[in-house]
PDB file of C-alpha atoms in Angstrom:
ATOM      1  CA  MET A   7      -0.624 -20.506  -6.468  1.00 78.00           C
ATOM      2  CA  GLY A   8       1.801 -17.708  -6.095  1.00 93.00           C
ATOM      3  CA  ALA A   9       3.120 -15.755  -3.469  1.00 97.00           C
ATOM      4  CA  HIS A  10       1.842 -12.128  -2.239  1.00 98.00           C
ATOM      5  CA  LEU A  11       3.489  -9.648   0.076  1.00 98.00           C
ATOM      6  CA  ILE A  12       1.216  -7.080   1.663  1.00 98.00           C
ATOM      7  CA  THR A  13       1.618  -4.124   3.409  1.00 98.00           C
ATOM      8  CA  GLY A  14      -1.173  -2.363   5.622  1.00 95.00           C
ATOM      9  CA  ALA A  15      -3.034  -6.002   5.662  1.00 95.00           C
ATOM     10  CA  GLY A  16      -4.228  -5.101   9.285  1.00 91.00           C
ATOM     11  CA  SER A  17      -7.165  -3.115   8.080  1.00 87.00           C
ATOM     12  CA  GLY A  18      -9.115  -1.608   5.478  1.00 90.00           C
ATOM     13  CA  ILE A  19      -8.464  -2.087   1.794  1.00 92.00           C
ATOM     14  CA  GLY A  20      -5.329  -4.371   2.617  1.00 94.00           C
ATOM     15  CA  ALA A  21      -7.354  -6.667   5.196  1.00 93.00           C
ATOM     16  CA  VAL A  22      -9.612  -7.163   2.246  1.00 94.00           C
ATOM     17  CA  VAL A  23      -7.049  -7.996  -0.220  1.00 97.00           C
ATOM     18  CA  ALA A  24      -5.474 -10.382   2.031  1.00 97.00           C
ATOM     19  CA  ASP A  25      -8.703 -12.463   2.574  1.00 96.00           C
ATOM     20  CA  ARG A  26      -9.572 -12.473  -0.860  1.00 96.00           C
ATOM     21  CA  LEU A  27      -5.986 -13.627  -1.643  1.00 97.00           C
ATOM     22  CA  ALA A  28      -6.328 -16.473   1.051  1.00 96.00           C
ATOM     23  CA  GLU A  29      -9.736 -17.286   0.038  1.00 96.00           C
ATOM     24  CA  ARG A  30      -8.016 -18.343  -3.322  1.00 96.00           C
ATOM     25  CA  GLY A  31      -5.419 -20.545  -1.581  1.00 96.00           C
ATOM     26  CA  GLU A  32      -2.701 -18.233  -2.460  1.00 97.00           C
ATOM     27  CA  GLU A  33       0.558 -17.801  -0.166  1.00 97.00           C
ATOM     28  CA  LEU A  34       0.420 -14.643   1.762  1.00 98.00           C
ATOM     29  CA  TRP A  35       3.339 -12.868   3.471  1.00 98.00           C
ATOM     30  CA  LEU A  36       2.178  -9.976   5.769  1.00 98.00           C
ATOM     31  CA  LEU A  37       4.411  -6.979   6.992  1.00 98.00           C
ATOM     32  CA  ALA A  38       3.819  -5.845  10.376  1.00 97.00           C
ATOM     33  CA  ARG A  39       5.606  -2.893  12.231  1.00 95.00           C
ATOM     34  CA  ASP A  40       6.465  -5.391  15.477  1.00 95.00           C
ATOM     35  CA  ALA A  41       6.027  -8.415  16.840  1.00 94.00           C
ATOM     36  CA  ARG A  42       2.611  -7.852  18.511  1.00 95.00           C
ATOM     37  CA  ARG A  43       1.298  -6.642  15.132  1.00 94.00           C
ATOM     38  CA  ALA A  44       2.431  -9.930  13.538  1.00 95.00           C
ATOM     39  CA  ALA A  45       1.254 -12.345  15.828  1.00 95.00           C
ATOM     40  CA  GLN A  46      -2.402 -10.406  15.294  1.00 95.00           C
ATOM     41  CA  LEU A  47      -1.874 -10.824  11.669  1.00 95.00           C
ATOM     42  CA  ARG A  48      -1.156 -14.450  12.144  1.00 94.00           C
ATOM     43  CA  GLU A  49      -4.504 -14.905  14.102  1.00 94.00           C
ATOM     44  CA  ARG A  50      -6.382 -13.762  11.235  1.00 92.00           C
ATOM     45  CA  HIS A  51      -4.369 -15.753   8.601  1.00 94.00           C
ATOM     46  CA  PRO A  52      -2.874 -18.754  10.151  1.00 94.00           C
ATOM     47  CA  ASP A  53      -1.242 -19.940   7.109  1.00 94.00           C
ATOM     48  CA  ALA A  54       0.216 -16.453   6.307  1.00 96.00           C
ATOM     49  CA  ARG A  55       4.171 -15.723   6.726  1.00 97.00           C
ATOM     50  CA  THR A  56       4.955 -12.601   8.566  1.00 97.00           C
ATOM     51  CA  LEU A  57       7.695 -10.264   8.049  1.00 97.00           C
ATOM     52  CA  VAL A  58       8.500  -7.335  10.579  1.00 98.00           C
ATOM     53  CA  GLY A  59       9.683  -4.037   9.527  1.00 98.00           C
ATOM     54  CA  ASP A  60       8.840  -0.469  10.688  1.00 97.00           C
ATOM     55  CA  LEU A  61       7.978   1.636   7.714  1.00 98.00           C
ATOM     56  CA  ASP A  62       8.247   4.650   9.890  1.00 98.00           C
ATOM     57  CA  ASP A  63      12.191   3.866   9.870  1.00 98.00           C
ATOM     58  CA  PRO A  64      13.055   2.912   6.276  1.00 98.00           C
ATOM     59  CA  ALA A  65      16.793   3.231   6.995  1.00 98.00           C
ATOM     60  CA  LYS A  66      16.452  -0.170   9.247  1.00 98.00           C
ATOM     61  CA  LEU A  67      14.256  -2.306   6.772  1.00 98.00           C
ATOM     62  CA  SER A  68      17.486  -3.660   5.084  1.00 98.00           C
ATOM     63  CA  TRP A  69      18.886  -4.847   8.471  1.00 98.00           C
ATOM     64  CA  ALA A  70      15.439  -6.157   9.703  1.00 97.00           C
ATOM     65  CA  PHE A  71      14.926  -8.130   6.443  1.00 97.00           C
ATOM     66  CA  GLY A  72      18.363  -9.504   6.717  1.00 97.00           C
ATOM     67  CA  HIS A  73      17.611 -11.531   9.731  1.00 97.00           C
ATOM     68  CA  GLN A  74      14.440 -12.870   8.808  1.00 97.00           C
ATOM     69  CA  ALA A  75      13.312 -15.404   5.878  1.00 96.00           C
ATOM     70  CA  LEU A  76      12.105 -13.791   2.662  1.00 96.00           C
ATOM     71  CA  PRO A  77      10.210 -15.370  -0.119  1.00 96.00           C
ATOM     72  CA  VAL A  78      12.208 -16.601  -2.971  1.00 96.00           C
ATOM     73  CA  GLU A  79       9.891 -15.862  -5.511  1.00 98.00           C
ATOM     74  CA  LEU A  80       7.387 -13.016  -5.259  1.00 98.00           C
ATOM     75  CA  ASP A  81       4.343 -12.890  -7.617  1.00 98.00           C
ATOM     76  CA  SER A  82       3.021  -9.619  -6.288  1.00 98.00           C
ATOM     77  CA  LEU A  83       4.030  -6.784  -3.765  1.00 98.00           C
ATOM     78  CA  LEU A  84       1.306  -5.158  -2.519  1.00 98.00           C
ATOM     79  CA  HIS A  85       1.921  -1.593  -1.039  1.00 98.00           C
ATOM     80  CA  ILE A  86      -1.314  -0.570   0.649  1.00 97.00           C
ATOM     81  CA  ALA A  87      -0.088   0.753   4.290  1.00 96.00           C
ATOM     82  CA  GLY A  88      -0.300   4.480   4.437  1.00 94.00           C
ATOM     83  CA  VAL A  89      -0.733   7.283   6.911  1.00 94.00           C
ATOM     84  CA  VAL A  90      -2.120  10.643   6.624  1.00 93.00           C
ATOM     85  CA  GLU A  91      -1.927  14.136   8.622  1.00 93.00           C
ATOM     86  CA  LEU A  92      -3.959  16.833   7.890  1.00 93.00           C
ATOM     87  CA  GLY A  93      -2.805  20.724   8.303  1.00 95.00           C
ATOM     88  CA  GLU A  94      -1.955  24.012   6.247  1.00 97.00           C
ATOM     89  CA  ILE A  95       1.692  24.061   5.248  1.00 98.00           C
ATOM     90  CA  GLY A  96       2.152  27.021   7.850  1.00 98.00           C
ATOM     91  CA  ASP A  97       1.032  24.547  10.721  1.00 97.00           C
ATOM     92  CA  THR A  98       2.638  21.325   9.395  1.00 98.00           C
ATOM     93  CA  PRO A  99       5.944  20.471  11.393  1.00 98.00           C
ATOM     94  CA  VAL A 100       8.825  18.664  10.093  1.00 98.00           C
ATOM     95  CA  LYS A 101       7.842  15.649  11.724  1.00 98.00           C
ATOM     96  CA  ALA A 102       4.866  15.189  10.100  1.00 98.00           C
ATOM     97  CA  TRP A 103       6.387  15.761   6.642  1.00 98.00           C
ATOM     98  CA  GLN A 104       9.064  13.017   7.430  1.00 98.00           C
ATOM     99  CA  HIS A 105       6.453  10.346   9.127  1.00 98.00           C
ATOM    100  CA  GLN A 106       4.179  10.586   6.044  1.00 98.00           C
ATOM    101  CA  LEU A 107       7.111  10.332   3.526  1.00 98.00           C
ATOM    102  CA  ASN A 108       8.659   7.593   5.257  1.00 98.00           C
ATOM    103  CA  VAL A 109       5.514   5.391   5.320  1.00 98.00           C
ATOM    104  CA  ASN A 110       4.256   6.600   2.171  1.00 98.00           C
ATOM    105  CA  THR A 111       7.234   7.093  -0.006  1.00 98.00           C
ATOM    106  CA  VAL A 112      10.360   6.082   1.094  1.00 98.00           C
ATOM    107  CA  ALA A 113       9.768   2.714   2.816  1.00 98.00           C
ATOM    108  CA  PRO A 114       7.591   1.401  -0.136  1.00 98.00           C
ATOM    109  CA  ALA A 115      11.006   2.379  -2.440  1.00 98.00           C
ATOM    110  CA  GLU A 116      13.082   0.265  -0.042  1.00 98.00           C
ATOM    111  CA  VAL A 117      10.924  -2.654   0.115  1.00 98.00           C
ATOM    112  CA  THR A 118      10.815  -2.781  -3.373  1.00 98.00           C
ATOM    113  CA  ARG A 119      14.335  -2.605  -3.866  1.00 98.00           C
ATOM    114  CA  LEU A 120      14.725  -5.353  -1.109  1.00 98.00           C
ATOM    115  CA  LEU A 121      12.289  -7.449  -2.776  1.00 98.00           C
ATOM    116  CA  LEU A 122      13.202  -6.789  -6.596  1.00 98.00           C
ATOM    117  CA  PRO A 123      15.079  -9.909  -6.912  1.00 98.00           C
ATOM    118  CA  SER A 124      12.458 -12.276  -5.991  1.00 98.00           C
ATOM    119  CA  LEU A 125       9.692 -10.244  -7.933  1.00 98.00           C
ATOM    120  CA  ARG A 126      12.054 -10.578 -11.167  1.00 98.00           C
ATOM    121  CA  LEU A 127      12.436 -14.078 -10.760  1.00 98.00           C
ATOM    122  CA  ALA A 128       8.400 -14.696 -10.931  1.00 98.00           C
ATOM    123  CA  ARG A 129       8.159 -11.957 -13.507  1.00 97.00           C
ATOM    124  CA  GLY A 130       5.733 -10.434 -10.389  1.00 98.00           C
ATOM    125  CA  HIS A 131       3.825  -7.190 -10.181  1.00 98.00           C
ATOM    126  CA  VAL A 132       4.096  -4.377  -7.851  1.00 98.00           C
ATOM    127  CA  VAL A 133       0.886  -2.267  -6.769  1.00 98.00           C
ATOM    128  CA  PHE A 134       0.945   0.761  -5.058  1.00 98.00           C
ATOM    129  CA  VAL A 135      -2.355   2.078  -3.565  1.00 97.00           C
ATOM    130  CA  ASN A 136      -1.878   5.635  -4.082  1.00 97.00           C
ATOM    131  CA  SER A 137      -4.958   8.439  -3.326  1.00 94.00           C
ATOM    132  CA  GLY A 138      -6.899  10.998  -5.479  1.00 92.00           C
ATOM    133  CA  ALA A 139      -4.335  13.359  -3.322  1.00 93.00           C
ATOM    134  CA  GLY A 140      -1.859  11.768  -5.746  1.00 95.00           C
ATOM    135  CA  LEU A 141      -3.236  13.442  -8.421  1.00 95.00           C
ATOM    136  CA  ARG A 142      -4.295  16.701  -7.048  1.00 94.00           C
ATOM    137  CA  ALA A 143      -3.359  18.885  -3.810  1.00 96.00           C
ATOM    138  CA  ASP A 144      -5.980  20.416  -2.213  1.00 94.00           C
ATOM    139  CA  PRO A 145      -5.966  23.067   1.074  1.00 94.00           C
ATOM    140  CA  THR A 146      -4.491  21.221   4.190  1.00 94.00           C
ATOM    141  CA  TRP A 147      -3.476  18.069   2.377  1.00 94.00           C
ATOM    142  CA  GLY A 148      -0.333  19.446   1.335  1.00 97.00           C
ATOM    143  CA  SER A 149       2.008  17.237   2.983  1.00 98.00           C
ATOM    144  CA  TYR A 150       0.254  13.905   2.510  1.00 96.00           C
ATOM    145  CA  ALA A 151      -0.335  14.888  -1.268  1.00 97.00           C
ATOM    146  CA  ALA A 152       3.340  15.426  -1.567  1.00 98.00           C
ATOM    147  CA  SER A 153       3.784  11.905  -0.203  1.00 98.00           C
ATOM    148  CA  LYS A 154       1.591  10.681  -2.840  1.00 97.00           C
ATOM    149  CA  PHE A 155       2.617  12.528  -5.636  1.00 98.00           C
ATOM    150  CA  ALA A 156       5.890  11.151  -5.063  1.00 98.00           C
ATOM    151  CA  VAL A 157       4.783   7.471  -4.977  1.00 98.00           C
ATOM    152  CA  ARG A 158       3.298   8.463  -8.378  1.00 98.00           C
ATOM    153  CA  ALA A 159       7.137   9.347  -9.580  1.00 98.00           C
ATOM    154  CA  LEU A 160       8.390   6.188  -7.927  1.00 98.00           C
ATOM    155  CA  ALA A 161       6.008   3.965  -9.736  1.00 98.00           C
ATOM    156  CA  ASP A 162       6.197   5.606 -12.990  1.00 98.00           C
ATOM    157  CA  ALA A 163      10.153   5.308 -12.651  1.00 98.00           C
ATOM    158  CA  LEU A 164       9.862   1.735 -11.609  1.00 98.00           C
ATOM    159  CA  ARG A 165       7.609   0.271 -14.563  1.00 98.00           C
ATOM    160  CA  GLN A 166      10.004   1.623 -17.211  1.00 98.00           C
ATOM    161  CA  GLU A 167      13.191   0.357 -15.271  1.00 98.00           C
ATOM    162  CA  GLU A 168      11.627  -2.817 -14.565  1.00 98.00           C
ATOM    163  CA  HIS A 169       9.761  -3.585 -17.930  1.00 97.00           C
ATOM    164  CA  GLY A 170      12.416  -5.785 -19.368  1.00 97.00           C
ATOM    165  CA  HIS A 171      12.401  -7.885 -16.358  1.00 97.00           C
ATOM    166  CA  GLY A 172       8.736  -8.493 -16.964  1.00 97.00           C
ATOM    167  CA  VAL A 173       7.849  -7.061 -13.572  1.00 98.00           C
ATOM    168  CA  ARG A 174       4.692  -5.141 -13.713  1.00 98.00           C
ATOM    169  CA  VAL A 175       3.638  -1.900 -11.897  1.00 98.00           C
ATOM    170  CA  THR A 176       0.149  -0.723 -10.939  1.00 98.00           C
ATOM    171  CA  THR A 177      -0.662   2.544  -9.382  1.00 98.00           C
ATOM    172  CA  VAL A 178      -4.456   2.536  -8.109  1.00 97.00           C
ATOM    173  CA  TYR A 179      -5.782   5.966  -6.942  1.00 96.00           C
ATOM    174  CA  PRO A 180      -8.754   5.454  -4.796  1.00 89.00           C
ATOM    175  CA  GLY A 181     -10.956   8.372  -3.950  1.00 78.00           C
ATOM    176  CA  ARG A 182     -12.542   8.422  -0.405  1.00 73.00           C
ATOM    177  CA  THR A 183     -12.881   4.697   0.823  1.00 66.00           C
ATOM    178  CA  ALA A 184     -14.613   3.512   3.845  1.00 54.00           C
ATOM    179  CA  THR A 185     -11.706   2.622   6.119  1.00 64.00           C
ATOM    180  CA  PRO A 186     -10.446   3.529   9.733  1.00 67.00           C
ATOM    181  CA  MET A 187      -7.857   5.952   7.931  1.00 64.00           C
ATOM    182  CA  GLN A 188     -11.077   7.613   6.416  1.00 70.00           C
ATOM    183  CA  GLU A 189     -12.666   7.669   9.586  1.00 68.00           C
ATOM    184  CA  LYS A 190      -9.241   9.663  11.269  1.00 66.00           C
ATOM    185  CA  VAL A 191      -9.521  12.152   8.211  1.00 65.00           C
ATOM    186  CA  HIS A 192     -13.041  12.916   9.243  1.00 70.00           C
ATOM    187  CA  ARG A 193     -12.120  13.670  12.690  1.00 78.00           C
ATOM    188  CA  GLN A 194      -9.270  15.827  11.476  1.00 72.00           C
ATOM    189  CA  GLU A 195     -11.708  17.864   9.204  1.00 72.00           C
ATOM    190  CA  GLY A 196     -13.993  18.112  11.981  1.00 76.00           C
ATOM    191  CA  LYS A 197     -16.765  16.403   9.755  1.00 74.00           C
ATOM    192  CA  GLU A 198     -19.103  13.510  10.605  1.00 74.00           C
ATOM    193  CA  TYR A 199     -18.297  10.101   9.514  1.00 66.00           C
ATOM    194  CA  ASP A 200     -20.933   8.375   7.137  1.00 68.00           C
ATOM    195  CA  PRO A 201     -19.271   5.225   5.584  1.00 60.00           C
ATOM    196  CA  GLU A 202     -22.116   4.727   3.325  1.00 70.00           C
ATOM    197  CA  ARG A 203     -21.031   7.906   1.396  1.00 68.00           C
ATOM    198  CA  TRP A 204     -17.716   6.440   0.258  1.00 70.00           C
ATOM    199  CA  ILE A 205     -16.250   3.577  -1.661  1.00 82.00           C
ATOM    200  CA  ALA A 206     -16.343  -0.012   0.158  1.00 87.00           C
ATOM    201  CA  PRO A 207     -12.602  -1.246   0.644  1.00 85.00           C
ATOM    202  CA  GLU A 208     -14.211  -4.332  -1.170  1.00 91.00           C
ATOM    203  CA  SER A 209     -14.495  -2.467  -4.374  1.00 91.00           C
ATOM    204  CA  VAL A 210     -10.938  -1.290  -4.351  1.00 94.00           C
ATOM    205  CA  ALA A 211      -9.830  -4.893  -3.511  1.00 95.00           C
ATOM    206  CA  THR A 212     -11.501  -5.932  -6.777  1.00 96.00           C
ATOM    207  CA  ALA A 213     -10.058  -3.313  -8.651  1.00 95.00           C
ATOM    208  CA  ILE A 214      -6.895  -4.561  -7.380  1.00 97.00           C
ATOM    209  CA  LEU A 215      -7.242  -8.009  -8.201  1.00 97.00           C
ATOM    210  CA  ALA A 216      -8.332  -7.482 -11.749  1.00 97.00           C
ATOM    211  CA  ALA A 217      -4.876  -5.907 -12.281  1.00 97.00           C
ATOM    212  CA  LEU A 218      -2.931  -8.708 -10.566  1.00 97.00           C
ATOM    213  CA  ASP A 219      -5.075 -11.368 -12.678  1.00 97.00           C
ATOM    214  CA  LEU A 220      -4.568  -9.426 -16.118  1.00 96.00           C
ATOM    215  CA  PRO A 221      -2.816 -12.108 -18.539  1.00 95.00           C
ATOM    216  CA  LEU A 222       0.812 -11.286 -18.630  1.00 93.00           C
ATOM    217  CA  ASP A 223       0.651  -9.939 -22.438  1.00 94.00           C
ATOM    218  CA  ALA A 224      -0.863  -6.807 -20.685  1.00 95.00           C
ATOM    219  CA  GLU A 225      -0.250  -4.193 -17.787  1.00 96.00           C
ATOM    220  CA  ILE A 226      -2.786  -2.179 -16.011  1.00 97.00           C
ATOM    221  CA  THR A 227      -0.634   0.977 -15.496  1.00 98.00           C
ATOM    222  CA  GLU A 228      -3.176   3.000 -13.755  1.00 97.00           C
ATOM    223  CA  ILE A 229      -6.857   2.709 -12.391  1.00 95.00           C
ATOM    224  CA  THR A 230      -8.838   5.573 -10.639  1.00 94.00           C
ATOM    225  CA  VAL A 231     -11.372   4.412  -8.487  1.00 90.00           C
ATOM    226  CA  ARG A 232     -14.132   7.293  -7.460  1.00 87.00           C
ATOM    227  CA  PRO A 233     -17.115   6.802  -5.428  1.00 84.00           C
ATOM    228  CA  GLY A 234     -20.023   5.685  -7.292  1.00 75.00           C
ATOM    229  CA  ARG A 235     -22.749   7.667  -5.050  1.00 68.00           C
TER     230      ARG A 235
END
């Protein structure tokens, strides 16, 4: 069984992926922003290892990881955590830009950098859960989409750089998915939230696991998941 590090395992798609991998008997490493969140994750997954690091402060991740045990070999790094702040460009302050770019883009780049030696040893897999907003930018979605367009660039460059090391890279572009983040988006949009209208997180998790489980002679580079109803 392999070792898998997941960000965003506390809710939504990340929680389902963690549950599925745990059911398979895989070794879980779960990233939490602080010790309290780490304790909550261990309650849900008693056999999991936790790492503490704040994605909103990526410059400190190297220091934080340097004081904790890391997996020697890592079969997958699953970037599922994310934040969203809607608003027109004319109303979006620097703080909102920096928060989304830190959590959605710079921190995944830094976590990947710090764990690449472990991924290379295992000929592992990096999965970026992007967004439909990583493919098009609509009104009020500018700052979030910019962070997700950047993740696409990160993944595309990493895929080519690490191909020779046997590290696979997959970007997943889910449409609207019934998660706590989607509930927040609807509040920001002033719309009523009906989870039945959107993709179940279990369906996105199935797509992620399909990419992980593909034999090593092939690589799923991109998956776009759209609502089926």
